[in-house]
XYZ file of C-alpha atoms in Angstrom:
633
model
C 32.223 -31.798 3.640
C 31.868 -29.820 6.957
C 30.850 -26.567 4.948
C 28.195 -28.475 3.237
C 26.737 -29.388 6.200
C 26.605 -26.225 7.833
C 24.701 -25.075 4.687
C 22.233 -27.777 4.826
C 21.994 -27.344 8.672
C 21.267 -23.526 8.017
C 18.984 -24.127 5.355
C 16.787 -26.145 7.651
C 17.101 -23.613 10.127
C 15.487 -20.764 7.506
C 12.639 -23.491 6.366
C 14.129 -24.332 3.384
C 13.477 -27.895 3.819
C 9.481 -27.380 4.682
C 6.964 -27.999 1.767
C 4.859 -24.873 2.375
C 3.880 -23.120 -0.506
C 6.700 -23.982 -2.175
C 7.999 -26.572 -4.545
C 11.885 -28.103 -4.676
C 13.326 -25.955 -7.049
C 16.676 -26.026 -9.238
C 19.781 -25.748 -7.852
C 21.248 -22.257 -8.602
C 24.608 -24.138 -10.426
C 22.202 -24.837 -13.194
C 21.615 -21.303 -13.887
C 23.838 -19.349 -16.490
C 26.233 -16.901 -14.935
C 25.556 -13.153 -14.986
C 28.226 -12.453 -17.318
C 26.548 -15.170 -20.081
C 23.245 -13.063 -20.138
C 25.344 -10.639 -22.033
C 24.697 -13.388 -24.992
C 21.412 -12.646 -26.730
C 20.562 -16.038 -26.518
C 21.392 -16.911 -22.736
C 18.098 -15.903 -20.997
C 16.183 -18.295 -23.534
C 18.431 -21.227 -22.299
C 18.250 -19.857 -18.487
C 14.415 -19.894 -18.743
C 13.919 -22.824 -20.079
C 13.882 -24.704 -16.821
C 10.323 -23.303 -16.665
C 8.365 -23.367 -13.345
C 11.827 -24.160 -11.776
C 12.576 -20.658 -12.303
C 9.368 -18.910 -12.116
C 8.558 -20.763 -8.629
C 5.365 -21.329 -6.717
C 2.602 -18.693 -8.094
C 0.137 -19.034 -4.976
C -3.568 -20.152 -5.717
C -6.742 -18.806 -7.210
C -7.000 -17.066 -10.989
C -3.291 -15.521 -10.421
C -1.366 -19.011 -10.001
C -0.101 -19.293 -13.442
C 0.417 -15.479 -13.888
C 3.118 -14.416 -11.322
C 5.176 -11.741 -12.925
C 6.932 -12.393 -16.128
C 6.581 -16.115 -16.145
C 9.361 -18.141 -17.960
C 6.854 -18.961 -20.598
C 6.491 -15.324 -21.003
C 10.050 -14.228 -20.977
C 11.090 -16.997 -23.589
C 8.075 -15.514 -25.962
C 9.231 -11.743 -25.730
C 12.881 -12.577 -26.207
C 11.947 -14.337 -29.301
C 11.023 -11.068 -30.680
C 14.477 -9.498 -29.047
C 16.467 -12.197 -30.990
C 14.703 -11.168 -34.159
C 13.403 -14.724 -34.831
C 10.094 -12.949 -36.595
C 12.243 -10.099 -38.660
C 10.763 -11.698 -41.431
C 6.524 -12.557 -41.532
C 6.442 -15.998 -40.565
C 5.452 -17.952 -43.623
C 3.719 -20.513 -41.751
C 1.170 -17.858 -39.626
C -2.407 -19.503 -39.863
C -4.914 -16.617 -40.789
C -7.401 -16.594 -38.161
C -9.907 -14.621 -40.767
C -10.741 -12.132 -38.230
C -10.916 -8.373 -39.058
C -11.725 -6.035 -35.846
C -12.490 -2.545 -35.637
C -9.802 -1.887 -33.012
C -7.095 -4.262 -31.706
C -5.266 -3.377 -28.538
C -1.854 -4.554 -27.893
C -1.292 -5.143 -24.206
C -3.847 -6.125 -21.611
C -2.526 -3.931 -18.665
C -4.584 -1.281 -17.488
C -4.057 0.997 -20.247
C -4.820 -1.377 -22.640
C -8.055 -2.382 -20.792
C -9.031 1.001 -20.273
C -8.427 1.878 -24.323
C -10.632 -1.342 -24.939
C -13.440 0.289 -22.578
C -12.883 3.629 -23.860
C -13.331 2.284 -27.711
C -16.092 0.182 -26.695
C -17.922 2.712 -24.778
C -16.749 5.677 -27.320
C -18.666 3.789 -30.109
C -21.642 2.406 -28.266
C -20.416 -1.008 -28.930
C -21.249 -0.786 -32.519
C -17.457 -1.513 -33.332
C -15.300 -4.519 -32.663
C -12.498 -4.499 -30.203
C -9.937 -7.139 -29.352
C -7.243 -6.750 -26.671
C -4.266 -9.251 -26.902
C -2.194 -9.957 -23.556
C 0.990 -12.048 -23.742
C 0.384 -13.169 -19.994
C -2.071 -15.921 -18.750
C -3.858 -13.506 -16.821
C -5.007 -9.587 -17.780
C -3.881 -6.892 -15.757
C -0.221 -6.172 -16.966
C 1.533 -5.272 -13.517
C -1.828 -4.857 -11.828
C -2.152 -8.358 -10.705
C -2.326 -9.905 -7.502
C -0.949 -13.280 -5.566
C -3.392 -15.087 -3.482
C -2.183 -17.861 -0.442
C -4.544 -19.811 1.930
C -2.844 -19.334 5.438
C -4.728 -21.582 8.290
C -7.680 -21.234 6.142
C -7.525 -17.596 5.514
C -7.453 -16.140 1.950
C -4.596 -13.426 2.133
C -3.473 -11.303 -0.972
C -0.547 -8.899 -2.195
C 0.258 -7.059 -4.957
C 2.151 -8.019 -7.917
C 3.043 -4.801 -8.753
C 0.721 -1.478 -8.893
C -0.675 -0.862 -5.725
C -3.196 1.785 -4.471
C -5.358 4.429 -6.053
C -6.195 7.928 -4.389
C -9.402 9.819 -4.131
C -9.567 12.452 -7.004
C -11.792 15.414 -7.143
C -15.311 15.064 -7.583
C -15.894 15.667 -11.302
C -12.541 14.836 -12.636
C -11.498 12.675 -15.424
C -10.369 9.754 -12.784
C -13.654 10.372 -10.833
C -15.611 9.739 -13.577
C -13.753 6.839 -14.874
C -14.148 5.141 -11.326
C -18.037 5.772 -12.069
C -17.739 4.041 -15.328
C -16.302 0.805 -14.014
C -18.383 0.851 -10.531
C -15.754 1.831 -8.064
C -17.444 3.762 -5.266
C -14.517 4.655 -2.838
C -17.129 5.228 -0.054
C -17.554 1.539 0.124
C -13.770 0.969 1.151
C -14.578 -0.002 4.750
C -11.361 -1.224 6.274
C -10.632 -3.653 9.202
C -10.172 -2.085 12.528
C -8.094 -3.335 15.780
C -8.990 -6.665 17.000
C -6.474 -7.473 19.468
C -6.304 -7.509 23.362
C -2.743 -6.050 22.983
C -2.362 -1.838 22.758
C -3.184 -0.758 19.093
C -0.631 0.852 16.941
C -1.210 2.454 13.463
C -1.786 0.283 10.210
C -2.211 1.896 6.754
C -4.125 0.923 3.899
C -1.394 -0.330 1.599
C 2.122 -1.547 2.250
C 3.609 1.732 0.807
C 1.877 3.815 3.620
C 4.338 3.510 6.513
C 2.136 5.310 9.202
C 4.562 6.634 12.373
C 6.277 5.093 14.345
C 8.383 3.697 11.681
C 11.551 1.255 12.483
C 14.813 2.111 10.788
C 16.919 -1.039 10.696
C 21.023 -0.384 10.597
C 22.914 -3.652 9.522
C 26.325 -4.742 8.530
C 26.602 -1.581 6.171
C 26.785 0.661 9.268
C 28.647 -1.841 11.129
C 26.217 -3.478 13.212
C 25.891 -7.070 14.081
C 23.568 -7.918 14.885
C 21.490 -4.826 13.595
C 20.215 -1.863 15.194
C 16.461 -1.045 15.187
C 15.892 2.838 15.981
C 12.118 3.592 16.021
C 11.017 7.145 14.225
C 14.527 8.614 13.759
C 13.417 11.569 11.882
C 11.177 12.210 14.646
C 13.701 11.710 17.452
C 16.858 13.573 15.536
C 18.515 10.028 14.607
C 19.293 9.653 18.424
C 21.410 6.613 18.519
C 21.267 6.068 14.886
C 25.079 4.522 13.789
C 25.741 7.402 11.758
C 28.195 10.706 11.579
C 27.017 13.295 13.527
C 27.787 15.342 10.184
C 25.052 12.964 8.364
C 22.480 13.628 10.886
C 22.741 16.770 10.693
C 22.694 17.440 6.531
C 19.508 15.278 6.890
C 17.553 17.343 10.006
C 18.834 20.817 8.254
C 17.167 19.390 4.523
C 13.760 18.125 6.539
C 13.691 21.694 8.132
C 13.695 23.226 4.406
C 10.861 21.260 3.647
C 12.683 20.182 -0.021
C 9.412 18.801 -1.321
C 7.980 22.286 -1.355
C 6.417 23.395 -4.884
C 9.268 24.758 -6.808
C 7.362 25.646 -10.189
C 4.186 27.033 -11.079
C 3.010 24.939 -14.109
C 4.845 21.876 -15.907
C 7.103 23.243 -18.622
C 7.674 26.574 -17.114
C 11.852 27.888 -16.697
C 11.755 26.304 -13.172
C 10.470 23.095 -14.566
C 12.790 22.566 -17.145
C 15.508 23.469 -15.063
C 14.783 20.268 -12.612
C 14.522 18.226 -15.801
C 18.073 19.406 -16.791
C 19.459 17.771 -13.804
C 19.504 14.511 -11.611
C 17.869 14.140 -8.479
C 21.286 13.640 -6.897
C 22.450 17.188 -8.004
C 18.848 18.846 -6.886
C 19.674 17.285 -3.498
C 23.132 18.741 -3.352
C 21.944 21.633 -4.166
C 19.805 21.553 -1.078
C 22.964 20.752 1.085
C 23.004 17.121 1.259
C 26.473 15.419 0.091
C 26.402 12.629 -2.148
C 27.569 10.100 0.346
C 24.805 10.996 2.651
C 22.161 10.749 -0.554
C 23.809 7.093 -1.432
C 23.935 6.191 2.068
C 20.696 7.094 3.715
C 18.239 8.257 0.532
C 19.110 5.391 -1.999
C 15.327 4.837 -2.957
C 14.704 8.557 -3.726
C 13.416 8.252 -7.175
C 12.544 4.760 -6.578
C 9.073 4.811 -7.556
C 10.694 5.482 -11.093
C 12.739 2.729 -10.628
C 16.587 3.503 -10.392
C 18.199 5.850 -8.074
C 18.774 9.817 -7.780
C 21.752 9.620 -9.455
C 20.314 9.532 -13.003
C 16.814 10.356 -12.926
C 15.792 13.312 -13.841
C 14.946 15.874 -10.854
C 11.435 16.552 -12.150
C 10.622 13.067 -11.523
C 10.733 14.621 -7.488
C 7.515 16.545 -8.496
C 6.114 14.520 -11.502
C 3.175 12.834 -9.297
C 2.072 16.240 -8.091
C 0.419 16.935 -11.560
C -1.913 13.963 -10.763
C -4.267 15.804 -9.116
C -6.073 14.417 -5.899
C -8.467 15.796 -3.330
C -6.263 14.000 -0.248
C -2.844 12.301 -1.502
C -1.559 11.474 1.951
C -1.069 7.798 2.586
C -2.985 7.719 5.843
C -6.195 9.192 4.731
C -6.185 9.622 1.092
C -4.906 6.492 -0.296
C -6.933 3.191 -1.231
C -6.188 -0.284 -1.909
C -7.631 -3.176 -2.978
C -6.362 -6.603 -1.332
C -4.097 -7.546 -3.905
C -3.483 -3.738 -5.345
C -4.683 -2.297 -8.375
C -5.918 -5.743 -9.927
C -8.998 -4.398 -8.547
C -8.974 -1.938 -11.238
C -8.150 -4.213 -14.029
C -11.133 -7.082 -12.763
C -13.571 -3.984 -12.855
C -12.601 -2.654 -16.377
C -13.058 -6.269 -17.296
C -16.101 -6.946 -15.761
C -17.864 -3.295 -17.469
C -16.445 -4.279 -20.748
C -17.582 -8.437 -20.753
C -20.341 -8.401 -18.062
C -20.158 -12.352 -17.515
C -16.260 -12.418 -17.328
C -16.379 -12.635 -13.694
C -19.472 -14.329 -11.970
C -21.621 -12.512 -10.116
C -23.063 -8.843 -9.876
C -21.205 -5.915 -10.373
C -20.130 -5.060 -6.832
C -16.828 -4.513 -4.985
C -17.303 -8.097 -2.930
C -18.617 -10.329 -6.228
C -15.650 -8.958 -8.434
C -12.932 -9.344 -5.842
C -13.842 -12.724 -4.568
C -15.284 -14.632 -7.583
C -13.592 -16.510 -10.303
C -12.928 -14.963 -14.144
C -14.942 -16.689 -16.364
C -12.004 -17.195 -18.615
C -14.647 -19.058 -21.613
C -16.265 -15.741 -21.507
C -13.242 -13.521 -22.519
C -12.706 -14.592 -26.407
C -16.288 -15.729 -27.237
C -16.852 -15.330 -30.857
C -19.485 -12.474 -31.636
C -19.271 -10.200 -28.933
C -18.355 -6.690 -29.360
C -15.334 -6.573 -27.036
C -12.713 -9.870 -26.465
C -9.569 -10.505 -24.556
C -7.044 -12.796 -25.988
C -5.017 -13.975 -23.026
C -1.588 -15.817 -23.579
C -1.260 -13.978 -26.905
C 2.112 -12.319 -27.594
C 2.415 -9.773 -30.511
C 5.139 -10.209 -32.763
C 4.366 -8.208 -35.874
C 2.470 -5.194 -36.492
C 2.585 -3.646 -39.575
C 0.609 -1.523 -42.232
C -0.821 -3.111 -45.721
C 1.218 -0.876 -47.762
C 1.690 2.792 -47.137
C 1.074 3.852 -43.536
C -0.868 6.973 -44.744
C -3.058 5.110 -47.384
C -3.229 1.467 -45.813
C -6.442 0.412 -45.711
C -6.138 -1.998 -42.184
C -2.775 -3.378 -39.999
C -1.760 -6.789 -39.998
C -0.949 -7.944 -36.482
C 1.249 -11.835 -35.865
C 0.972 -13.592 -32.518
C 1.920 -16.488 -30.890
C -0.172 -18.452 -28.921
C 0.261 -21.993 -27.347
C 3.513 -22.544 -29.667
C 1.750 -21.530 -33.005
C 1.614 -18.505 -35.056
C -1.325 -16.621 -36.274
C -2.377 -13.442 -38.051
C -5.489 -11.384 -38.098
C -6.384 -7.542 -39.638
C -7.421 -4.765 -37.313
C -8.684 -0.952 -39.235
C -7.074 0.553 -36.085
C -4.380 -0.440 -33.326
C -3.687 0.816 -29.907
C 0.041 -0.550 -28.756
C -0.396 -0.360 -25.085
C 2.523 -2.369 -24.154
C 5.993 -1.289 -23.375
C 7.974 0.698 -25.239
C 10.792 -1.996 -25.066
C 8.402 -4.279 -27.265
C 6.658 -1.687 -29.370
C 9.851 -0.434 -31.002
C 10.525 -3.902 -31.933
C 7.075 -5.162 -32.899
C 5.529 -2.558 -35.043
C 7.832 -3.463 -38.083
C 6.942 -0.203 -40.300
C 8.069 2.209 -37.374
C 9.404 5.583 -38.943
C 13.117 6.456 -37.932
C 11.772 9.348 -36.015
C 9.762 7.231 -33.902
C 12.330 4.934 -33.501
C 14.994 7.549 -32.445
C 12.508 8.625 -29.811
C 12.010 5.193 -28.410
C 15.703 4.641 -28.274
C 15.780 7.481 -25.394
C 13.533 5.381 -23.248
C 15.578 3.275 -20.589
C 13.815 0.522 -18.589
C 15.150 -1.183 -15.294
C 13.631 -4.451 -13.510
C 11.677 -5.051 -10.220
C 10.914 -8.024 -8.057
C 7.866 -7.779 -6.033
C 7.929 -10.748 -3.391
C 4.885 -11.540 -1.519
C 5.800 -13.566 1.713
C 2.555 -14.988 3.485
C 3.417 -14.937 7.022
C 1.086 -17.004 10.056
C 1.606 -13.708 12.260
C 3.447 -10.357 12.536
C 4.020 -10.477 16.022
C 7.394 -9.978 15.686
C 6.867 -6.611 13.993
C 4.496 -5.653 16.652
C 7.175 -6.374 19.635
C 9.323 -3.961 18.131
C 6.993 -1.193 18.515
C 5.829 -0.781 14.804
C 4.188 -2.141 12.077
C 6.313 -0.400 9.238
C 10.054 -0.997 8.497
C 12.932 0.687 6.630
C 16.508 -0.683 6.005
C 19.343 0.003 3.645
C 20.831 -3.201 2.622
C 19.668 -6.686 1.332
C 16.172 -6.876 -1.038
C 14.015 -4.304 -1.023
C 14.035 -1.501 1.569
C 10.771 -1.035 3.002
C 7.437 -2.899 3.972
C 4.353 -2.236 6.043
C 1.820 -4.540 7.647
C -1.995 -2.884 6.588
C -5.317 -3.320 7.130
C -7.464 -4.815 4.251
C -10.956 -3.700 2.941
C -14.005 -5.494 4.452
C -15.552 -6.551 0.999
C -12.649 -8.989 0.151
C -14.052 -11.558 3.093
C -11.164 -10.648 5.028
C -12.004 -10.918 8.999
C -13.534 -7.775 10.161
C -10.582 -7.088 12.776
C -6.445 -7.214 12.548
C -3.921 -7.797 15.237
C -0.511 -8.857 15.492
C -1.591 -12.717 15.825
C -3.359 -11.972 12.451
C -1.804 -13.746 9.344
C -0.762 -11.130 6.632
C 1.318 -10.884 3.434
C 4.482 -8.846 3.836
C 5.479 -7.301 0.302
C 9.133 -6.448 -0.494
C 9.664 -4.283 -3.680
C 13.291 -4.888 -4.828
C 14.838 -2.480 -7.161
C 18.300 -2.742 -8.735
C 20.417 0.479 -8.873
C 23.901 0.652 -9.362
C 24.724 4.235 -8.068
C 27.507 5.795 -10.318
C 27.262 3.726 -13.461
C 25.508 5.103 -16.557
C 21.340 4.748 -16.704
C 21.193 2.109 -19.389
C 24.255 -0.090 -17.801
C 22.442 -0.024 -14.566
C 18.880 -1.669 -16.378
C 21.385 -3.994 -17.831
C 22.899 -5.281 -14.955
C 19.872 -5.490 -12.830
C 17.679 -7.871 -15.627
C 21.137 -9.851 -15.205
C 20.593 -10.083 -11.673
C 16.949 -10.949 -12.009
C 17.068 -13.489 -14.140
C 20.058 -15.389 -13.265
C 18.973 -16.077 -9.739
C 16.760 -19.030 -9.066
C 13.574 -19.033 -7.046
C 15.356 -20.930 -4.518
C 18.406 -18.454 -3.983
C 15.966 -15.553 -3.784
C 13.709 -17.654 -1.473
C 16.961 -18.211 0.870
C 18.020 -14.736 0.701
C 14.429 -13.488 1.858
C 14.685 -15.944 4.812
C 17.894 -14.926 5.513
C 16.859 -11.302 5.624
C 13.845 -11.558 7.477
C 16.128 -13.520 10.420
C 18.794 -11.195 10.396
C 16.463 -8.503 10.776
C 13.372 -9.710 13.067
C 15.104 -12.918 15.023
C 15.657 -10.730 17.818
C 11.694 -10.150 18.174
C 11.058 -14.047 17.845
C 10.417 -14.513 14.193
C 11.321 -18.018 13.234
C 11.569 -18.382 9.388
C 10.935 -22.020 9.479
C 7.711 -21.648 11.718
C 6.437 -18.097 10.507
C 6.608 -17.876 6.768
C 3.699 -19.971 4.832
C 4.592 -19.014 1.158
C 6.477 -16.801 -1.187
C 5.645 -16.017 -4.486
C 7.927 -14.085 -6.788
C 6.814 -11.868 -9.431
C 9.592 -10.774 -11.823
C 9.163 -7.491 -13.766
C 11.943 -7.412 -16.246
C 11.205 -4.133 -17.843
C 8.842 -2.511 -14.602
C 9.747 1.076 -14.873
C 10.549 3.433 -17.394
C 13.535 6.012 -16.031
C 13.279 9.606 -17.000
C 16.967 10.669 -17.300
C 17.543 14.483 -17.597
C 15.268 16.203 -20.457
C 12.932 13.329 -20.849
C 10.140 15.365 -19.925
C 10.518 18.537 -21.711
C 13.331 17.699 -24.293
C 16.812 19.340 -23.858
C 19.330 21.077 -26.338
C 16.178 22.559 -28.021
C 15.120 18.962 -28.987
C 11.669 18.463 -27.709
C 10.822 15.417 -25.222
C 11.210 11.779 -26.932
C 7.678 10.915 -25.713
C 5.958 14.335 -27.279
C 6.545 12.631 -30.571
C 4.920 9.680 -29.990
C 1.877 11.161 -28.355
C 1.332 13.831 -30.873
C -0.674 11.983 -33.440
C -1.280 8.204 -34.727
C 0.961 6.708 -37.235
C -0.809 5.636 -39.871
C -3.595 3.599 -38.484
C -1.531 3.190 -34.781
C -1.689 5.257 -31.937
C 0.174 4.731 -28.857
C -0.366 4.501 -25.043
C 0.832 3.027 -21.688
C 2.407 4.781 -18.936
C 5.827 5.058 -20.648
C 4.662 8.366 -22.561
C 3.549 10.105 -19.376
C 6.823 9.263 -18.094
C 5.026 8.742 -14.355
C 4.268 5.347 -13.522
C 0.888 5.460 -12.040
C -2.639 3.827 -13.232
C -3.836 7.332 -13.554
C -1.432 7.851 -16.526
C -2.052 4.358 -17.565
C -5.982 5.293 -18.425
C -5.307 9.116 -19.610
C -2.881 7.862 -21.890
C -5.378 5.173 -23.032
C -8.010 7.964 -23.530
C -5.556 10.048 -25.542
C -4.751 7.299 -27.913
C -8.206 6.195 -28.625
C -9.324 9.748 -28.994
C -6.888 10.097 -31.657
C -8.091 6.993 -33.488
C -11.752 7.931 -33.123
C -10.673 11.440 -34.613
C -8.412 10.790 -37.061
C -8.563 7.144 -38.224
C -11.987 5.182 -37.874
C -14.447 5.897 -40.263
């Protein structure tokens, strides 16, 4: 009884009892244990609690589409559990035939639809089928209203870089009406001395605070400001570890080490892990796993299992300026701004108002306009595609049958061509007549989950008092965050300061160093699926309290709302050999990119092995080009 009372008292001090931007969610004891998730049926049982698992979704267009909601996960797991292995006899034929159907309404799918529409002059019909209640894939946002101010945070995909002025990406931005020169950001507006702020939560401008907690024997924890600049002075780590890190930094470990992708040097990188590459550069395994656990985090897992080429893969996506301070731009809610611009271009009255940054950002989506009969381009939401198969032999088929579920019913329609723009985990199951060669290639794709937690706070003075706006840590949920300024076209106040409300974004990855790559992904999904909203909320409140109570943070007072975005298969994890192949065999992605399979072409960032909105667009452009060159007559 005493323990129960202490727990209740602790929850109250954390603000767990406050009915602000949250609900009363189910007790975690109702959830399946992690071990039960090894059963293929357990996740469906687990997610049957619906919104009690999904949690609060915020306000605005995205309030019913925060990450993979319970409904979305349940629909997806029916595919995994072979519910649709046989064609459903009760499927209603919609009677529709489209020239192109795009499966997946993320940036890759939306861009594919736009390219198809643009390159056929709008004379060919195109339908996007998206399983979530809102288009954008991981390029969506969360919205809060805090003390009368509208705040936004990214659900996943976050920022974009400045392209070369006549490049493919520059022309794409022009096509959808994004002018980076119109991105004017908030300025400092406080009487308190200014500290640097980036344009995105991933920018991390100096000074950066490093937190050393219980993992390092510190209780209470200890903040060190800009340890790299200050030679890790005062950091509670061994002198030998400090020396390793500083010598590694001095060698400029990220200097170019190959001339072009696919040369002997880049293939050698792809033959080893990041960890092995770093050890060649003088770091010990202990130092890597203690101080650089997120090295490679842009690909979902850690350095022990990822190809060393991932450390350099983003350099293939050339930009005029790729420095976070000056070359990165971000919409208030991340790359949902790009998705909204694509849809507005594709279907002009899908978002009210003119084709301006402000209107597209601030105005509501006209959901009725997305899927109107007779218009050349359409987007159908809440539609989970469960079967895609040619009518007859793929090389002679006149069309493709597409079966999908929507609102608890099963439908089917025809398409003369298909772009599979969803992830590899579903594509390999959904395309029913996929040949063995393609299935074997997809079997070499591994995926790991991500939790994006957006925490709306009434001010960030607790960070400011410590002397920085960006923080990094090495235990608990996530490992970094950064307060940032937002562009003025969003309707935000023109200035920002420590007393401004803001959104703290935590990106949580699920690595298990030392375990095989596939097992790490499965363990991460078990944790993501078996943890209730309430338990995650408690962990977030406890972690922020541990790190910032010393500077005045009060979870009960300062947190205005928490939205969780669970992405069960967020990242493709390129293992050694994924980029250029190994043992004399081609890279698995190349077979899928080489040509259409019958009337089906494949897109998604999976096939680039580099998770970025630019690769999503580039893969879509290739897939649509293949269909127009070889399939559509």
